[in-house]
Amino acid sequence: MQRILTATLVLSLGVSQAQKVDTIVIGVAVAQTSNTALLGQEQVIGAKFAEKYLNARGGINGTPFKLVFQDTGGDEAGAINAFQNLITKDRVLGIVGPTLSQQAFASDPIADRARVPVLGPSNTAKNIPQIGDFIARVSAPVAVVAPNAVKQALKLDPKIKNVAVLYAQNDAFSTSETGTFQETAKAQGLNVATVQKFQTTDTDFTTQVTAVLNSNVQLVIISGLAADGGNLVKQLRQLGYKGLIIGGNGLNTSNMFPVCQQLCDGVIIAQAYSPAQASAANQVFVKDYTAQYKKAPPQFAAQAYAGVQVMVEALRVIDRKKKLNTWELPALRVELNRQILAGKYNTPLGPISFDKEGEVNQAEFYVAQIKMKDAKTGSFVYLK
């Protein structure tokens, strides 16, 4: 059975032979199922919030847009099927997604060949924008964000000498991120005492934890996803590891809290978003998001919101020059891609723009430490 898809930007077409754009539908293709859903669920919330918020403020110059959600699942096949259906069957204008870099390397080339613009909301591995001319991302690359966590750990414990690195070898983002972490550790004069591999589907980490405990390390760095990463944190603590733990971007979600519960406490995570970011755009976003969901917005929600916002603002610019319903789809896809790269956007992430390859230009980054209140609830406390 063909997999149902999740995030993608869609403009549905009229039935005329000219194929003019009719109703503005923005699709969002992220993971609603699989072990990746802990991340994708936050992206769905962020995108839906963008739909409500931006439509309440005029949509596309007075015309509302609608989001269509389809599930990519957590693997390459799901993302490929999603992109193919959205491009050829649903005739999308552009795509916001997928959730994982591993999926992006498989699915983005399909969109690029079809000249359909893609905005990656959480694809931070090396070389994502270089996939093609129609590929961009609002998620800052791991090479920029991850080193901040190592530097912060050394501030908390200057006596750190030995480091253990663990990563999910079946995930492209995790293998990219661990390379950055290892290079940063060595650049800071630290000894990488052991490197342990695992799978994102693993639940038993006894072998890896034993190797860590036998290596006499003061810092553990984990690159994985929320479910496997949370279980790894839990088992490290249960088996006696007492030093600092850094989690990569895949652990950057409150959905990890039910996995490691109180043992999540103290995990350090570098982030590309903070609710404390001082821009007016973010403070309005935080106020309204918190009022609706009773908690501060997490990074994955903020980035998904930013992805939809960029698409909407680019469409507004195009529509002011030439009404969207007068465009034919192929030409509008090309123009949307051009306008995305040309624009400047005041988002919850702060002011962002894109270079000519589609890499996001973003100035501010953060490091947070998890503080658990009890077995179910906790928060990210930002460190300076």
mmCIF file of C-alpha atoms in Angstrom:
data_model
loop_
_atom_site.group_PDB
_atom_site.id
_atom_site.type_symbol
_atom_site.label_atom_id
_atom_site.label_comp_id
_atom_site.label_asym_id
_atom_site.label_seq_id
_atom_site.Cartn_x
_atom_site.Cartn_y
_atom_site.Cartn_z
ATOM 1 C CA MET A 1 0.000 0.000 0.000
ATOM 2 C CA GLN A 2 1.310 3.378 -0.897
ATOM 3 C CA ARG A 3 2.369 5.441 2.091
ATOM 4 C CA ILE A 4 0.367 8.564 2.910
ATOM 5 C CA LEU A 5 2.559 11.682 3.003
ATOM 6 C CA THR A 6 2.960 14.667 5.269
ATOM 7 C CA ALA A 7 4.406 18.144 4.715
ATOM 8 C CA THR A 8 4.488 19.876 1.435
ATOM 9 C CA LEU A 9 3.542 23.163 -0.053
ATOM 10 C CA VAL A 10 0.771 22.737 -2.538
ATOM 11 C CA LEU A 11 -1.114 25.010 -4.850
ATOM 12 C CA SER A 12 -4.103 23.165 -6.222
ATOM 13 C CA LEU A 13 -4.986 23.914 -9.833
ATOM 14 C CA GLY A 14 -8.127 24.794 -11.671
ATOM 15 C CA VAL A 15 -9.479 22.404 -14.230
ATOM 16 C CA SER A 16 -8.949 24.685 -17.213
ATOM 17 C CA GLN A 17 -6.574 23.597 -19.939
ATOM 18 C CA ALA A 18 -4.343 26.567 -19.115
ATOM 19 C CA GLN A 19 -3.735 25.029 -15.694
ATOM 20 C CA LYS A 20 -3.898 28.333 -13.892
ATOM 21 C CA VAL A 21 -3.433 28.341 -10.142
ATOM 22 C CA ASP A 22 -6.776 28.298 -8.363
ATOM 23 C CA THR A 23 -6.785 27.638 -4.606
ATOM 24 C CA ILE A 24 -3.633 28.283 -2.577
ATOM 25 C CA VAL A 25 -2.855 25.122 -0.627
ATOM 26 C CA ILE A 26 0.394 24.771 1.280
ATOM 27 C CA GLY A 27 1.345 21.215 2.100
ATOM 28 C CA VAL A 28 3.682 20.186 4.895
ATOM 29 C CA ALA A 29 5.467 16.713 4.506
ATOM 30 C CA VAL A 30 6.859 15.566 7.882
ATOM 31 C CA ALA A 31 6.938 12.379 9.957
ATOM 32 C CA GLN A 32 3.685 11.694 11.768
ATOM 33 C CA THR A 33 4.446 7.995 12.273
ATOM 34 C CA SER A 34 7.533 5.867 13.070
ATOM 35 C CA ASN A 35 10.178 6.630 15.699
ATOM 36 C CA THR A 36 10.691 9.982 13.964
ATOM 37 C CA ALA A 37 7.183 11.123 14.893
ATOM 38 C CA LEU A 38 8.458 12.564 18.193
ATOM 39 C CA LEU A 39 10.038 15.276 16.042
ATOM 40 C CA GLY A 40 7.403 15.447 13.304
ATOM 41 C CA GLN A 41 4.548 15.979 15.741
ATOM 42 C CA GLU A 42 6.088 19.271 16.841
ATOM 43 C CA GLN A 43 6.489 20.289 13.202
ATOM 44 C CA VAL A 44 2.812 19.635 12.521
ATOM 45 C CA ILE A 45 1.868 21.860 15.467
ATOM 46 C CA GLY A 46 4.191 24.644 14.284
ATOM 47 C CA ALA A 47 2.852 24.513 10.731
ATOM 48 C CA LYS A 48 -0.778 24.499 11.840
ATOM 49 C CA PHE A 49 -0.081 27.448 14.101
ATOM 50 C CA ALA A 50 1.417 29.294 11.116
ATOM 51 C CA GLU A 51 -1.695 28.570 9.064
ATOM 52 C CA LYS A 52 -3.993 30.003 11.720
ATOM 53 C CA TYR A 53 -1.773 32.970 12.582
ATOM 54 C CA LEU A 54 -0.849 34.063 9.049
ATOM 55 C CA ASN A 55 -4.362 33.631 7.656
ATOM 56 C CA ALA A 56 -5.706 35.749 10.514
ATOM 57 C CA ARG A 57 -3.351 38.464 9.262
ATOM 58 C CA GLY A 58 -4.475 38.419 5.663
ATOM 59 C CA GLY A 59 -3.102 35.216 4.168
ATOM 60 C CA ILE A 60 -1.782 35.928 0.664
ATOM 61 C CA ASN A 61 -2.785 39.589 0.286
ATOM 62 C CA GLY A 62 -6.342 38.887 1.411
ATOM 63 C CA THR A 63 -6.639 35.364 0.014
ATOM 64 C CA PRO A 64 -6.427 32.576 2.625
ATOM 65 C CA PHE A 65 -4.166 29.607 2.105
ATOM 66 C CA LYS A 66 -4.720 26.084 3.374
ATOM 67 C CA LEU A 67 -2.237 23.504 4.648
ATOM 68 C CA VAL A 68 -2.395 19.892 3.494
ATOM 69 C CA PHE A 69 -0.559 17.378 5.672
ATOM 70 C CA GLN A 70 0.819 14.049 4.487
ATOM 71 C CA ASP A 71 2.979 11.583 6.368
ATOM 72 C CA THR A 72 6.489 10.727 5.199
ATOM 73 C CA GLY A 73 7.102 8.277 8.022
ATOM 74 C CA GLY A 74 10.705 7.953 9.137
ATOM 75 C CA ASP A 75 12.463 6.372 6.160
ATOM 76 C CA GLU A 76 13.665 7.251 2.678
ATOM 77 C CA ALA A 77 10.912 5.312 0.914
ATOM 78 C CA GLY A 78 8.233 7.292 2.707
ATOM 79 C CA ALA A 79 9.780 10.603 1.718
ATOM 80 C CA ILE A 80 10.312 9.495 -1.897
ATOM 81 C CA ASN A 81 6.703 8.355 -2.249
ATOM 82 C CA ALA A 82 5.510 11.581 -0.667
ATOM 83 C CA PHE A 83 7.496 13.797 -2.988
ATOM 84 C CA GLN A 84 6.530 11.852 -6.110
ATOM 85 C CA ASN A 85 2.835 11.960 -5.304
ATOM 86 C CA LEU A 86 2.879 15.611 -4.340
ATOM 87 C CA ILE A 87 4.700 16.654 -7.500
ATOM 88 C CA THR A 88 2.958 14.510 -10.108
ATOM 89 C CA LYS A 89 -0.438 13.727 -8.578
ATOM 90 C CA ASP A 90 -1.169 16.669 -6.284
ATOM 91 C CA ARG A 91 0.776 19.085 -8.531
ATOM 92 C CA VAL A 92 2.298 20.984 -5.631
ATOM 93 C CA LEU A 93 3.844 24.422 -5.910
ATOM 94 C CA GLY A 94 6.553 23.740 -3.355
ATOM 95 C CA ILE A 95 7.473 21.422 -0.499
ATOM 96 C CA VAL A 96 8.185 22.085 3.188
ATOM 97 C CA GLY A 97 9.932 18.971 4.458
ATOM 98 C CA PRO A 98 10.972 16.271 5.077
ATOM 99 C CA THR A 99 11.849 15.782 8.756
ATOM 100 C CA LEU A 100 15.179 13.932 8.439
ATOM 101 C CA SER A 101 18.329 14.706 6.460
ATOM 102 C CA GLN A 102 18.460 11.003 5.590
ATOM 103 C CA GLN A 103 15.114 11.435 3.850
ATOM 104 C CA ALA A 104 16.144 14.697 2.217
ATOM 105 C CA PHE A 105 19.113 13.130 0.443
ATOM 106 C CA ALA A 106 16.708 10.608 -1.094
ATOM 107 C CA SER A 107 13.703 12.813 -1.898
ATOM 108 C CA ASP A 108 15.062 16.297 -2.584
ATOM 109 C CA PRO A 109 16.667 15.306 -5.922
ATOM 110 C CA ILE A 110 13.211 14.301 -7.170
ATOM 111 C CA ALA A 111 11.872 17.793 -6.460
ATOM 112 C CA ASP A 112 14.959 19.439 -7.902
ATOM 113 C CA ARG A 113 14.619 17.559 -11.188
ATOM 114 C CA ALA A 114 10.956 18.614 -11.351
ATOM 115 C CA ARG A 115 11.939 22.241 -10.559
ATOM 116 C CA VAL A 116 9.812 22.300 -7.428
ATOM 117 C CA PRO A 117 11.193 24.437 -4.541
ATOM 118 C CA VAL A 118 11.881 22.692 -1.238
ATOM 119 C CA LEU A 119 12.370 24.261 2.191
ATOM 120 C CA GLY A 120 13.908 21.877 4.730
ATOM 121 C CA PRO A 121 12.530 22.614 8.209
ATOM 122 C CA SER A 122 14.971 20.345 10.075
ATOM 123 C CA ASN A 123 17.546 19.072 7.568
ATOM 124 C CA THR A 124 20.869 20.114 9.127
ATOM 125 C CA ALA A 125 23.376 17.625 7.702
ATOM 126 C CA LYS A 126 26.256 18.792 5.547
ATOM 127 C CA ASN A 127 25.538 19.430 1.829
ATOM 128 C CA ILE A 128 21.730 19.621 1.954
ATOM 129 C CA PRO A 129 21.419 22.911 -0.026
ATOM 130 C CA GLN A 130 23.974 21.609 -2.511
ATOM 131 C CA ILE A 131 21.537 18.885 -3.599
ATOM 132 C CA GLY A 132 20.171 21.254 -6.212
ATOM 133 C CA ASP A 133 19.113 24.737 -7.258
ATOM 134 C CA PHE A 134 15.579 24.256 -5.889
ATOM 135 C CA ILE A 135 16.656 23.085 -2.412
ATOM 136 C CA ALA A 136 16.925 25.462 0.560
ATOM 137 C CA ARG A 137 16.548 25.136 4.320
ATOM 138 C CA VAL A 138 15.473 27.242 7.295
ATOM 139 C CA SER A 139 17.382 24.904 9.634
ATOM 140 C CA ALA A 140 20.928 26.031 10.379
ATOM 141 C CA PRO A 141 23.614 23.446 9.570
ATOM 142 C CA VAL A 142 24.886 21.226 12.358
ATOM 143 C CA ALA A 143 28.446 22.410 11.724
ATOM 144 C CA VAL A 144 27.394 25.870 12.957
ATOM 145 C CA VAL A 145 25.186 24.848 15.891
ATOM 146 C CA ALA A 146 26.720 21.720 17.474
ATOM 147 C CA PRO A 147 30.132 23.137 18.558
ATOM 148 C CA ASN A 148 28.377 25.509 20.970
ATOM 149 C CA ALA A 149 27.289 22.579 23.138
ATOM 150 C CA VAL A 150 30.841 21.273 23.589
ATOM 151 C CA LYS A 151 32.116 24.729 24.526
ATOM 152 C CA GLN A 152 29.282 25.122 27.039
ATOM 153 C CA ALA A 153 30.061 21.731 28.628
ATOM 154 C CA LEU A 154 33.647 22.869 29.183
ATOM 155 C CA LYS A 155 32.343 25.987 30.912
ATOM 156 C CA LEU A 156 30.298 23.814 33.264
ATOM 157 C CA ASP A 157 33.195 21.413 33.907
ATOM 158 C CA PRO A 158 36.654 22.684 32.886
ATOM 159 C CA LYS A 159 38.202 19.395 34.112
ATOM 160 C CA ILE A 160 36.764 17.378 31.219
ATOM 161 C CA LYS A 161 39.565 15.497 29.433
ATOM 162 C CA ASN A 162 38.068 12.315 27.977
ATOM 163 C CA VAL A 163 34.976 12.094 25.785
ATOM 164 C CA ALA A 164 32.778 9.242 24.559
ATOM 165 C CA VAL A 165 30.919 9.737 21.276
ATOM 166 C CA LEU A 166 27.881 7.662 20.307
ATOM 167 C CA TYR A 167 25.905 7.979 17.081
ATOM 168 C CA ALA A 168 23.197 6.346 14.974
ATOM 169 C CA GLN A 169 25.075 4.930 12.002
ATOM 170 C CA ASN A 170 21.900 4.407 9.931
ATOM 171 C CA ASP A 171 20.943 8.101 9.988
ATOM 172 C CA ALA A 172 22.636 10.616 7.660
ATOM 173 C CA PHE A 173 22.138 13.542 10.019
ATOM 174 C CA SER A 174 23.600 11.684 13.006
ATOM 175 C CA THR A 175 26.679 10.598 11.055
ATOM 176 C CA SER A 176 27.169 14.183 9.857
ATOM 177 C CA GLU A 177 26.630 15.617 13.324
ATOM 178 C CA THR A 178 28.992 13.208 15.066
ATOM 179 C CA GLY A 179 31.753 14.253 12.682
ATOM 180 C CA THR A 180 31.276 17.852 13.778
ATOM 181 C CA PHE A 181 31.189 16.861 17.440
ATOM 182 C CA GLN A 182 34.385 14.815 17.151
ATOM 183 C CA GLU A 183 36.214 17.590 15.294
ATOM 184 C CA THR A 184 35.103 20.126 17.906
ATOM 185 C CA ALA A 185 36.170 17.918 20.815
ATOM 186 C CA LYS A 186 39.635 17.467 19.346
ATOM 187 C CA ALA A 187 39.914 21.182 18.574
ATOM 188 C CA GLN A 188 39.159 21.879 22.239
ATOM 189 C CA GLY A 189 42.021 19.602 23.288
ATOM 190 C CA LEU A 190 39.809 16.709 24.401
ATOM 191 C CA ASN A 191 40.587 13.022 23.953
ATOM 192 C CA VAL A 192 37.900 11.005 22.152
ATOM 193 C CA ALA A 193 38.319 7.844 24.212
ATOM 194 C CA THR A 194 35.659 5.723 22.500
ATOM 195 C CA VAL A 195 33.284 5.964 19.536
ATOM 196 C CA GLN A 196 30.221 3.729 19.682
ATOM 197 C CA LYS A 197 27.653 3.090 16.946
ATOM 198 C CA PHE A 198 23.990 2.141 17.240
ATOM 199 C CA GLN A 199 20.792 2.059 15.177
ATOM 200 C CA THR A 200 17.853 4.446 15.534
ATOM 201 C CA THR A 201 15.669 1.348 16.027
ATOM 202 C CA ASP A 202 17.746 -0.001 18.949
ATOM 203 C CA THR A 203 16.298 -0.208 22.454
ATOM 204 C CA ASP A 204 19.079 -2.065 24.314
ATOM 205 C CA PHE A 205 22.344 -0.123 24.657
ATOM 206 C CA THR A 206 24.136 -2.318 27.205
ATOM 207 C CA THR A 207 27.154 -2.885 24.954
ATOM 208 C CA GLN A 208 27.623 0.800 24.190
ATOM 209 C CA VAL A 209 27.117 1.910 27.793
ATOM 210 C CA THR A 210 29.586 -0.691 29.064
ATOM 211 C CA ALA A 211 32.203 0.641 26.650
ATOM 212 C CA VAL A 212 31.553 4.176 27.909
ATOM 213 C CA LEU A 213 31.885 3.174 31.558
ATOM 214 C CA ASN A 214 35.149 1.352 30.837
ATOM 215 C CA SER A 215 36.623 4.415 29.111
ATOM 216 C CA ASN A 216 36.767 6.729 32.128
ATOM 217 C CA VAL A 217 35.134 9.670 30.349
ATOM 218 C CA GLN A 218 33.761 12.878 31.824
ATOM 219 C CA LEU A 219 31.546 13.754 28.849
ATOM 220 C CA VAL A 220 29.247 11.715 26.600
ATOM 221 C CA ILE A 221 28.012 13.099 23.266
ATOM 222 C CA ILE A 222 25.003 11.433 21.611
ATOM 223 C CA SER A 223 23.838 11.896 18.017
ATOM 224 C CA GLY A 224 20.563 10.089 17.379
ATOM 225 C CA LEU A 225 16.819 10.666 17.445
ATOM 226 C CA ALA A 226 14.464 11.259 20.349
ATOM 227 C CA ALA A 227 13.385 7.676 21.054
ATOM 228 C CA ASP A 228 16.768 5.951 20.763
ATOM 229 C CA GLY A 229 18.607 8.943 22.223
ATOM 230 C CA GLY A 230 16.263 9.124 25.194
ATOM 231 C CA ASN A 231 16.688 5.423 25.898
ATOM 232 C CA LEU A 232 20.453 5.760 25.636
ATOM 233 C CA VAL A 233 20.470 8.626 28.149
ATOM 234 C CA LYS A 234 18.288 6.581 30.493
ATOM 235 C CA GLN A 235 20.492 3.496 30.326
ATOM 236 C CA LEU A 236 23.687 5.518 30.810
ATOM 237 C CA ARG A 237 22.308 6.911 34.048
ATOM 238 C CA GLN A 238 20.790 3.623 35.204
ATOM 239 C CA LEU A 239 24.120 1.835 34.773
ATOM 240 C CA GLY A 240 26.055 4.444 36.715
ATOM 241 C CA TYR A 241 27.397 7.140 34.405
ATOM 242 C CA LYS A 242 27.477 10.434 36.341
ATOM 243 C CA GLY A 243 29.222 12.886 33.997
ATOM 244 C CA LEU A 244 27.806 15.472 31.602
ATOM 245 C CA ILE A 245 25.807 14.420 28.545
ATOM 246 C CA ILE A 246 25.406 16.384 25.311
ATOM 247 C CA GLY A 247 22.501 15.529 23.041
ATOM 248 C CA GLY A 248 22.482 16.393 19.353
ATOM 249 C CA ASN A 249 19.672 18.062 17.443
ATOM 250 C CA GLY A 250 17.659 14.845 17.205
ATOM 251 C CA LEU A 251 17.213 14.930 20.995
ATOM 252 C CA ASN A 252 16.091 18.546 20.860
ATOM 253 C CA THR A 253 12.434 17.959 21.763
ATOM 254 C CA SER A 254 10.298 17.777 24.887
ATOM 255 C CA ASN A 255 8.876 14.567 23.406
ATOM 256 C CA MET A 256 12.057 12.926 24.688
ATOM 257 C CA PHE A 257 11.050 13.633 28.296
ATOM 258 C CA PRO A 258 8.635 10.668 28.603
ATOM 259 C CA VAL A 259 11.411 8.391 27.297
ATOM 260 C CA CYS A 260 14.186 9.127 29.820
ATOM 261 C CA GLN A 261 11.903 10.884 32.333
ATOM 262 C CA GLN A 262 13.789 12.324 35.340
ATOM 263 C CA LEU A 263 17.028 10.878 33.967
ATOM 264 C CA CYS A 264 16.805 13.457 31.138
ATOM 265 C CA ASP A 265 17.801 16.047 33.730
ATOM 266 C CA GLY A 266 21.027 17.871 32.923
ATOM 267 C CA VAL A 267 21.342 16.939 29.234
ATOM 268 C CA ILE A 268 22.933 19.803 27.261
ATOM 269 C CA ILE A 269 21.631 20.619 23.775
ATOM 270 C CA ALA A 270 22.687 23.323 21.310
ATOM 271 C CA GLN A 271 19.725 24.934 19.597
ATOM 272 C CA ALA A 272 18.933 27.174 16.661
ATOM 273 C CA TYR A 273 15.899 28.653 18.411
ATOM 274 C CA SER A 274 15.051 30.122 21.797
ATOM 275 C CA PRO A 275 11.724 31.456 23.097
ATOM 276 C CA ALA A 276 13.851 34.202 24.641
ATOM 277 C CA GLN A 277 15.010 35.484 21.243
ATOM 278 C CA ALA A 278 14.328 39.195 21.485
ATOM 279 C CA SER A 279 12.852 40.048 18.075
ATOM 280 C CA ALA A 280 9.307 41.376 17.947
ATOM 281 C CA ALA A 281 8.329 38.583 15.547
ATOM 282 C CA ASN A 282 9.417 35.923 18.017
ATOM 283 C CA GLN A 283 7.888 37.526 21.070
ATOM 284 C CA VAL A 284 4.489 37.727 19.361
ATOM 285 C CA PHE A 285 4.903 34.103 18.257
ATOM 286 C CA VAL A 286 5.831 32.946 21.780
ATOM 287 C CA LYS A 287 2.953 34.830 23.395
ATOM 288 C CA ASP A 288 0.289 33.445 21.053
ATOM 289 C CA TYR A 289 1.776 29.937 20.888
ATOM 290 C CA THR A 290 1.995 29.690 24.697
ATOM 291 C CA ALA A 291 -1.576 30.950 25.089
ATOM 292 C CA GLN A 292 -2.823 28.217 22.728
ATOM 293 C CA TYR A 293 -0.634 25.253 23.740
ATOM 294 C CA LYS A 294 0.156 26.129 27.384
ATOM 295 C CA LYS A 295 3.911 25.751 26.859
ATOM 296 C CA ALA A 296 6.711 27.619 25.139
ATOM 297 C CA PRO A 297 7.328 26.686 21.501
ATOM 298 C CA PRO A 298 10.139 24.179 20.856
ATOM 299 C CA GLN A 299 12.690 24.475 18.061
ATOM 300 C CA PHE A 300 11.041 22.008 15.664
ATOM 301 C CA ALA A 301 7.739 23.883 15.885
ATOM 302 C CA ALA A 302 9.439 27.244 15.374
ATOM 303 C CA GLN A 303 11.362 26.020 12.335
ATOM 304 C CA ALA A 304 8.259 24.509 10.740
ATOM 305 C CA TYR A 305 6.438 27.780 11.361
ATOM 306 C CA ALA A 306 9.334 29.653 9.734
ATOM 307 C CA GLY A 307 9.222 27.346 6.696
ATOM 308 C CA VAL A 308 5.540 28.077 6.100
ATOM 309 C CA GLN A 309 6.087 31.781 6.794
ATOM 310 C CA VAL A 310 8.856 32.044 4.190
ATOM 311 C CA MET A 311 6.677 30.352 1.570
ATOM 312 C CA VAL A 312 3.739 32.642 2.376
ATOM 313 C CA GLU A 313 5.769 35.845 2.362
ATOM 314 C CA ALA A 314 7.421 34.919 -0.935
ATOM 315 C CA LEU A 315 3.990 34.250 -2.444
ATOM 316 C CA ARG A 316 2.762 37.633 -1.210
ATOM 317 C CA VAL A 317 5.574 39.387 -3.071
ATOM 318 C CA ILE A 318 4.849 37.453 -6.266
ATOM 319 C CA ASP A 319 1.102 38.078 -5.990
ATOM 320 C CA ARG A 320 1.608 41.836 -5.656
ATOM 321 C CA LYS A 321 3.453 41.854 -8.996
ATOM 322 C CA LYS A 322 1.195 39.388 -10.793
ATOM 323 C CA LYS A 323 -1.847 37.720 -9.284
ATOM 324 C CA LEU A 324 -1.236 34.077 -8.447
ATOM 325 C CA ASN A 325 -4.341 32.896 -10.285
ATOM 326 C CA THR A 326 -2.891 34.182 -13.555
ATOM 327 C CA TRP A 327 0.234 32.007 -13.350
ATOM 328 C CA GLU A 328 0.738 28.572 -14.842
ATOM 329 C CA LEU A 329 2.147 26.098 -12.366
ATOM 330 C CA PRO A 330 5.637 25.406 -13.812
ATOM 331 C CA ALA A 331 6.443 29.099 -14.128
ATOM 332 C CA LEU A 332 5.117 29.886 -10.660
ATOM 333 C CA ARG A 333 7.271 27.132 -9.122
ATOM 334 C CA VAL A 334 10.359 28.689 -10.675
ATOM 335 C CA GLU A 335 9.358 32.192 -9.581
ATOM 336 C CA LEU A 336 8.634 31.013 -6.039
ATOM 337 C CA ASN A 337 12.089 29.470 -5.801
ATOM 338 C CA ARG A 338 13.664 32.705 -7.043
ATOM 339 C CA GLN A 339 11.702 34.836 -4.583
ATOM 340 C CA ILE A 340 12.463 32.582 -1.597
ATOM 341 C CA LEU A 341 16.186 33.041 -2.179
ATOM 342 C CA ALA A 342 15.845 36.782 -2.806
ATOM 343 C CA GLY A 343 13.811 37.642 0.278
ATOM 344 C CA LYS A 344 14.578 38.640 3.857
ATOM 345 C CA TYR A 345 12.303 37.361 6.596
ATOM 346 C CA ASN A 346 11.640 38.350 10.216
ATOM 347 C CA THR A 347 10.843 34.940 11.715
ATOM 348 C CA PRO A 348 10.703 33.461 15.222
ATOM 349 C CA LEU A 349 14.281 32.292 14.536
ATOM 350 C CA GLY A 350 15.271 35.935 14.166
ATOM 351 C CA PRO A 351 16.000 37.689 10.867
ATOM 352 C CA ILE A 352 16.934 35.145 8.191
ATOM 353 C CA SER A 353 17.784 35.116 4.516
ATOM 354 C CA PHE A 354 19.400 32.655 2.112
ATOM 355 C CA ASP A 355 22.615 32.554 0.161
ATOM 356 C CA LYS A 356 22.642 31.697 -3.529
ATOM 357 C CA GLU A 357 22.810 27.952 -2.757
ATOM 358 C CA GLY A 358 19.820 28.012 -0.406
ATOM 359 C CA GLU A 359 21.761 27.938 2.870
ATOM 360 C CA VAL A 360 20.053 29.882 5.638
ATOM 361 C CA ASN A 361 21.752 32.996 6.995
ATOM 362 C CA GLN A 362 21.008 33.167 10.724
ATOM 363 C CA ALA A 363 22.886 35.140 13.378
ATOM 364 C CA GLU A 364 21.841 33.805 16.792
ATOM 365 C CA PHE A 365 22.236 30.353 18.360
ATOM 366 C CA TYR A 366 21.739 28.982 21.863
ATOM 367 C CA VAL A 367 22.593 26.231 24.327
ATOM 368 C CA ALA A 368 20.025 24.811 26.751
ATOM 369 C CA GLN A 369 20.090 22.310 29.590
ATOM 370 C CA ILE A 370 17.136 20.082 30.395
ATOM 371 C CA LYS A 371 15.635 20.560 33.857
ATOM 372 C CA MET A 372 13.029 17.968 34.825
ATOM 373 C CA LYS A 373 10.312 18.876 37.328
ATOM 374 C CA ASP A 374 9.089 15.303 37.648
ATOM 375 C CA ALA A 375 8.961 12.109 35.591
ATOM 376 C CA LYS A 376 6.768 13.675 32.904
ATOM 377 C CA THR A 377 7.414 17.406 32.745
ATOM 378 C CA GLY A 378 10.533 19.443 32.212
ATOM 379 C CA SER A 379 11.896 22.419 30.322
ATOM 380 C CA PHE A 380 14.907 23.698 28.398
ATOM 381 C CA VAL A 381 16.790 26.236 30.517
ATOM 382 C CA TYR A 382 18.985 28.478 28.375
ATOM 383 C CA LEU A 383 22.598 28.878 29.386
ATOM 384 C CA LYS A 384 24.872 31.857 28.790
#
